[in-house]
Tab-separated table of C-alpha atoms and ligand atoms in Angstrom:
chain	number	residue	atom	x	y	z
J	1	UNK	CA	344.201	95.571	205.403
J	2	UNK	CA	344.554	94.009	209.130
J	3	UNK	CA	346.344	96.715	211.260
J	4	UNK	CA	345.902	97.966	215.083
J	5	UNK	CA	345.132	101.258	214.441
J	6	UNK	CA	341.543	101.960	216.372
J	7	UNK	CA	341.052	104.760	214.403
J	8	UNK	CA	340.846	103.107	210.689
J	9	UNK	CA	339.437	99.717	212.299
J	10	UNK	CA	336.055	102.375	213.688
J	11	UNK	CA	336.104	103.803	210.459
J	12	UNK	CA	335.850	100.530	208.189
J	13	UNK	CA	333.092	99.805	210.870
J	14	UNK	CA	331.572	103.074	210.080
J	15	UNK	CA	331.411	102.440	206.142
J	16	UNK	CA	330.215	99.109	206.072
J	17	UNK	CA	326.905	100.409	207.539
J	18	UNK	CA	326.397	102.419	204.624
J	19	UNK	CA	324.061	100.989	202.109
J	20	UNK	CA	325.560	98.716	199.153
J	21	UNK	CA	328.855	98.492	201.325
J	22	UNK	CA	330.344	95.479	202.880
J	23	UNK	CA	333.721	95.531	204.744
J	24	UNK	CA	335.433	94.465	201.599
J	25	UNK	CA	334.593	97.924	199.726
J	26	UNK	CA	334.286	99.932	202.471
J	27	UNK	CA	338.345	99.326	202.869
J	28	UNK	CA	338.633	99.987	199.359
J	29	UNK	CA	336.883	103.212	199.916
J	30	UNK	CA	339.609	104.003	203.113
J	31	UNK	CA	342.489	102.951	201.383
J	32	UNK	CA	341.539	105.347	198.743
J	33	UNK	CA	340.422	108.010	201.354
J	34	UNK	CA	343.754	107.871	203.390
J	35	UNK	CA	346.212	107.545	200.207
J	36	UNK	CA	344.884	111.111	199.311
J	37	UNK	CA	344.341	112.475	202.619
J	38	UNK	CA	344.958	116.043	201.955
J	39	UNK	CA	342.403	116.315	198.884
J	40	UNK	CA	339.896	113.717	200.009
J	41	UNK	CA	340.075	113.325	203.294
J	42	UNK	CA	340.112	116.947	204.319
J	43	UNK	CA	337.247	118.165	201.841
J	44	UNK	CA	335.101	115.468	203.171
J	45	UNK	CA	335.552	115.348	206.977
J	46	UNK	CA	334.400	119.261	206.319
J	47	UNK	CA	331.677	118.528	203.938
J	48	UNK	CA	330.005	116.081	206.426
J	49	UNK	CA	330.351	118.335	209.797
J	50	UNK	CA	328.760	121.015	207.476
J	51	UNK	CA	325.628	118.475	206.745
J	52	UNK	CA	325.900	117.540	210.494
J	53	UNK	CA	325.368	121.332	211.837
J	54	UNK	CA	323.064	122.729	209.146
J	55	UNK	CA	321.147	120.225	207.378
J	56	UNK	CA	317.802	118.930	208.894
J	57	UNK	CA	314.881	117.117	208.229
J	58	UNK	CA	311.483	119.475	207.518
J	59	UNK	CA	309.090	118.923	210.028
J	60	UNK	CA	306.439	119.735	208.287
J	61	UNK	CA	306.745	117.617	205.068
J	62	UNK	CA	309.735	115.532	205.767
J	63	UNK	CA	311.866	116.652	203.022
J	64	UNK	CA	315.613	118.143	203.956
J	65	UNK	CA	316.124	121.712	204.703
J	66	UNK	CA	318.972	123.716	206.226
J	67	UNK	CA	318.625	124.716	209.647
J	68	UNK	CA	317.630	128.228	209.585
J	69	UNK	CA	316.293	128.547	206.175
J	70	UNK	CA	312.071	128.052	205.346
J	71	UNK	CA	311.544	124.440	203.897
J	72	UNK	CA	310.626	124.922	199.975
J	73	UNK	CA	306.821	123.347	201.213
J	74	UNK	CA	306.180	126.655	202.695
J	75	UNK	CA	307.643	128.992	200.255
J	76	UNK	CA	306.612	127.107	196.917
J	77	UNK	CA	303.639	128.959	195.366
J	78	UNK	CA	302.810	127.037	192.533
J	79	UNK	CA	299.028	125.356	193.265
J	80	UNK	CA	299.340	122.231	192.824
J	81	UNK	CA	296.451	120.499	193.876
J	82	UNK	CA	298.111	117.144	194.200
J	83	UNK	CA	300.015	115.665	197.099
J	84	UNK	CA	302.345	112.222	197.088
J	85	UNK	CA	302.689	110.384	200.051
J	86	UNK	CA	305.976	108.431	199.974
J	87	UNK	CA	307.631	106.860	202.455
J	88	UNK	CA	311.296	108.240	202.037
J	89	UNK	CA	313.482	110.651	200.629
J	90	UNK	CA	315.172	108.700	197.767
J	91	UNK	CA	311.552	107.394	197.120
J	92	UNK	CA	310.592	111.334	196.099
J	93	UNK	CA	314.160	111.493	194.366
J	94	UNK	CA	312.735	108.008	191.611
J	95	UNK	CA	309.637	109.931	191.301
J	96	UNK	CA	311.012	113.159	190.734
J	97	UNK	CA	313.704	112.460	188.344
J	98	UNK	CA	311.189	109.891	186.288
J	99	UNK	CA	309.186	113.244	185.350
J	100	UNK	CA	305.584	111.627	185.907
J	101	UNK	CA	304.025	113.503	188.620
J	102	UNK	CA	303.957	116.968	189.185
J	103	UNK	CA	303.094	118.649	192.700
J	104	UNK	CA	303.447	118.552	196.590
J	105	UNK	CA	305.433	115.747	198.243
J	106	UNK	CA	305.037	114.151	202.047
J	107	UNK	CA	308.013	112.428	202.879
J	108	UNK	CA	306.715	109.950	205.630
J	109	UNK	CA	310.003	109.094	206.828
J	110	UNK	CA	309.488	105.649	206.897
J	111	UNK	CA	306.622	102.404	207.637
J	112	UNK	CA	304.520	100.775	209.990
J	113	UNK	CA	303.707	97.548	210.626
J	114	UNK	CA	300.567	96.016	212.401
J	115	UNK	CA	302.168	96.437	215.813
J	116	UNK	CA	303.590	99.842	216.114
J	117	UNK	CA	302.095	103.333	216.061
J	118	UNK	CA	303.434	105.907	214.121
J	119	UNK	CA	304.234	108.523	217.288
J	120	UNK	CA	306.457	105.997	218.431
J	121	UNK	CA	308.247	105.626	214.870
J	122	UNK	CA	308.101	109.407	213.915
J	123	UNK	CA	306.155	109.160	210.981
J	124	UNK	CA	304.929	112.669	209.911
J	125	UNK	CA	301.186	111.811	209.639
J	126	UNK	CA	299.749	114.413	211.486
J	127	UNK	CA	301.235	117.187	209.410
J	128	UNK	CA	299.991	115.214	206.533
J	129	UNK	CA	296.949	116.222	207.774
J	130	UNK	CA	297.553	119.647	208.286
J	131	UNK	CA	298.897	120.050	205.253
J	132	UNK	CA	296.141	119.165	203.156
J	133	UNK	CA	293.894	121.101	205.178
J	134	UNK	CA	295.745	124.164	204.740
J	135	UNK	CA	296.543	123.655	200.555
J	136	UNK	CA	292.638	122.585	199.652
J	137	UNK	CA	294.317	119.840	197.628
J	138	UNK	CA	292.088	117.807	195.822
J	139	UNK	CA	294.242	114.346	195.595
J	140	UNK	CA	296.250	112.573	198.035
J	141	UNK	CA	298.506	109.854	196.103
J	142	UNK	CA	299.266	107.499	198.271
J	143	UNK	CA	302.820	105.446	197.304
J	144	UNK	CA	304.329	103.397	199.566
J	145	UNK	CA	305.908	100.627	198.517
J	146	UNK	CA	304.031	96.758	197.893
J	147	UNK	CA	305.355	95.736	200.818
J	148	UNK	CA	303.259	94.440	204.006
J	149	UNK	CA	304.596	97.518	206.174
J	150	UNK	CA	304.200	99.756	202.767
J	151	UNK	CA	300.527	98.418	203.062
J	152	UNK	CA	299.300	98.889	206.729
J	153	UNK	CA	300.920	102.452	206.552
J	154	UNK	CA	298.790	102.824	203.206
J	155	UNK	CA	295.539	101.707	205.202
J	156	UNK	CA	296.559	103.703	208.361
J	157	UNK	CA	297.007	107.017	206.185
J	158	UNK	CA	293.647	106.109	204.356
J	159	UNK	CA	291.632	105.625	207.880
J	160	UNK	CA	292.811	108.991	208.857
J	161	UNK	CA	292.338	111.378	206.363
J	162	UNK	CA	289.395	109.805	204.579
J	163	UNK	CA	286.492	111.282	206.319
J	164	UNK	CA	287.736	114.422	204.239
J	165	UNK	CA	286.133	115.244	200.916
J	166	UNK	CA	289.597	115.012	199.302
J	167	UNK	CA	289.825	112.221	196.758
J	168	UNK	CA	292.402	108.919	197.803
J	169	UNK	CA	294.529	107.070	195.011
J	170	UNK	CA	296.988	104.715	195.177
J	171	UNK	CA	299.692	103.475	192.723
J	172	UNK	CA	298.235	100.679	190.543
J	173	UNK	CA	298.440	97.486	190.723
J	174	UNK	CA	300.893	95.496	189.198
J	175	UNK	CA	303.776	97.025	191.410
J	176	UNK	CA	305.492	93.612	191.602
J	177	UNK	CA	304.847	92.408	195.673
J	178	UNK	CA	307.283	92.941	197.762
J	179	UNK	CA	308.503	96.212	195.434
J	180	UNK	CA	309.823	99.048	196.949
J	181	UNK	CA	309.338	102.238	195.133
J	182	UNK	CA	313.307	102.912	194.907
J	183	UNK	CA	313.630	100.013	192.768
J	184	UNK	CA	311.299	100.554	190.364
J	185	UNK	CA	312.224	101.134	186.739
J	186	UNK	CA	310.437	104.588	185.174
J	187	UNK	CA	308.652	102.600	183.108
J	188	UNK	CA	306.702	100.463	185.846
J	189	UNK	CA	306.604	103.306	187.902
J	190	UNK	CA	305.080	105.441	185.278
J	191	UNK	CA	302.071	103.018	184.487
J	192	UNK	CA	301.439	102.444	188.499
J	193	UNK	CA	301.471	106.226	188.552
J	194	UNK	CA	299.045	106.914	185.340
J	195	UNK	CA	296.632	104.423	186.368
J	196	UNK	CA	296.773	104.870	190.107
J	197	UNK	CA	293.346	103.443	191.533
J	198	UNK	CA	291.241	105.788	193.840
J	199	UNK	CA	290.752	104.136	197.442
J	200	UNK	CA	287.811	102.871	198.456
J	201	UNK	CA	286.281	102.886	201.745
J	202	UNK	CA	284.239	99.952	202.829
P	301	LIG	ZN1	308.979	121.117	204.183
């Protein structure tokens, strides 16, 4: 689809940035959209505009919420005693749909490497500390990836919260090194949760 229409080229550029899409598949999608302007482009544009306007990240738990509504983290009356800390929304969805865990979630919004500080990266670590205190939780499960950044982040969180009386656990070894939570199959995830290990402070 070589053309001199800047609007189309811009759209191709934007779609190519999406996970799993290169320029080739982006072009295929755009061709499909353009051939179905009224039935596809119009509702898509409307839907994107609504998400842009109304959906925000909750500053307490990191989950998505509707702008003017209270988040599930402050309305959920089920008295869970655990909180599971993940890097991103996709990780929470994977764990949630695998049906291996019942409890609160806390979505950090990324990971740290050793030269970064969490405020710069906007990670929700302060609000994690607040939520732990407020909800009298018994266990924090750190479910970050088995990547260098995931483990650096896990250590940082351990150091930040270990003075409390709360039990801190990590997903079991056996996660493939470099493995991202999002990529794990249900079986691996299940055993990593079931065999999670207490974090011992040196
Ligand atoms: Zn929330």
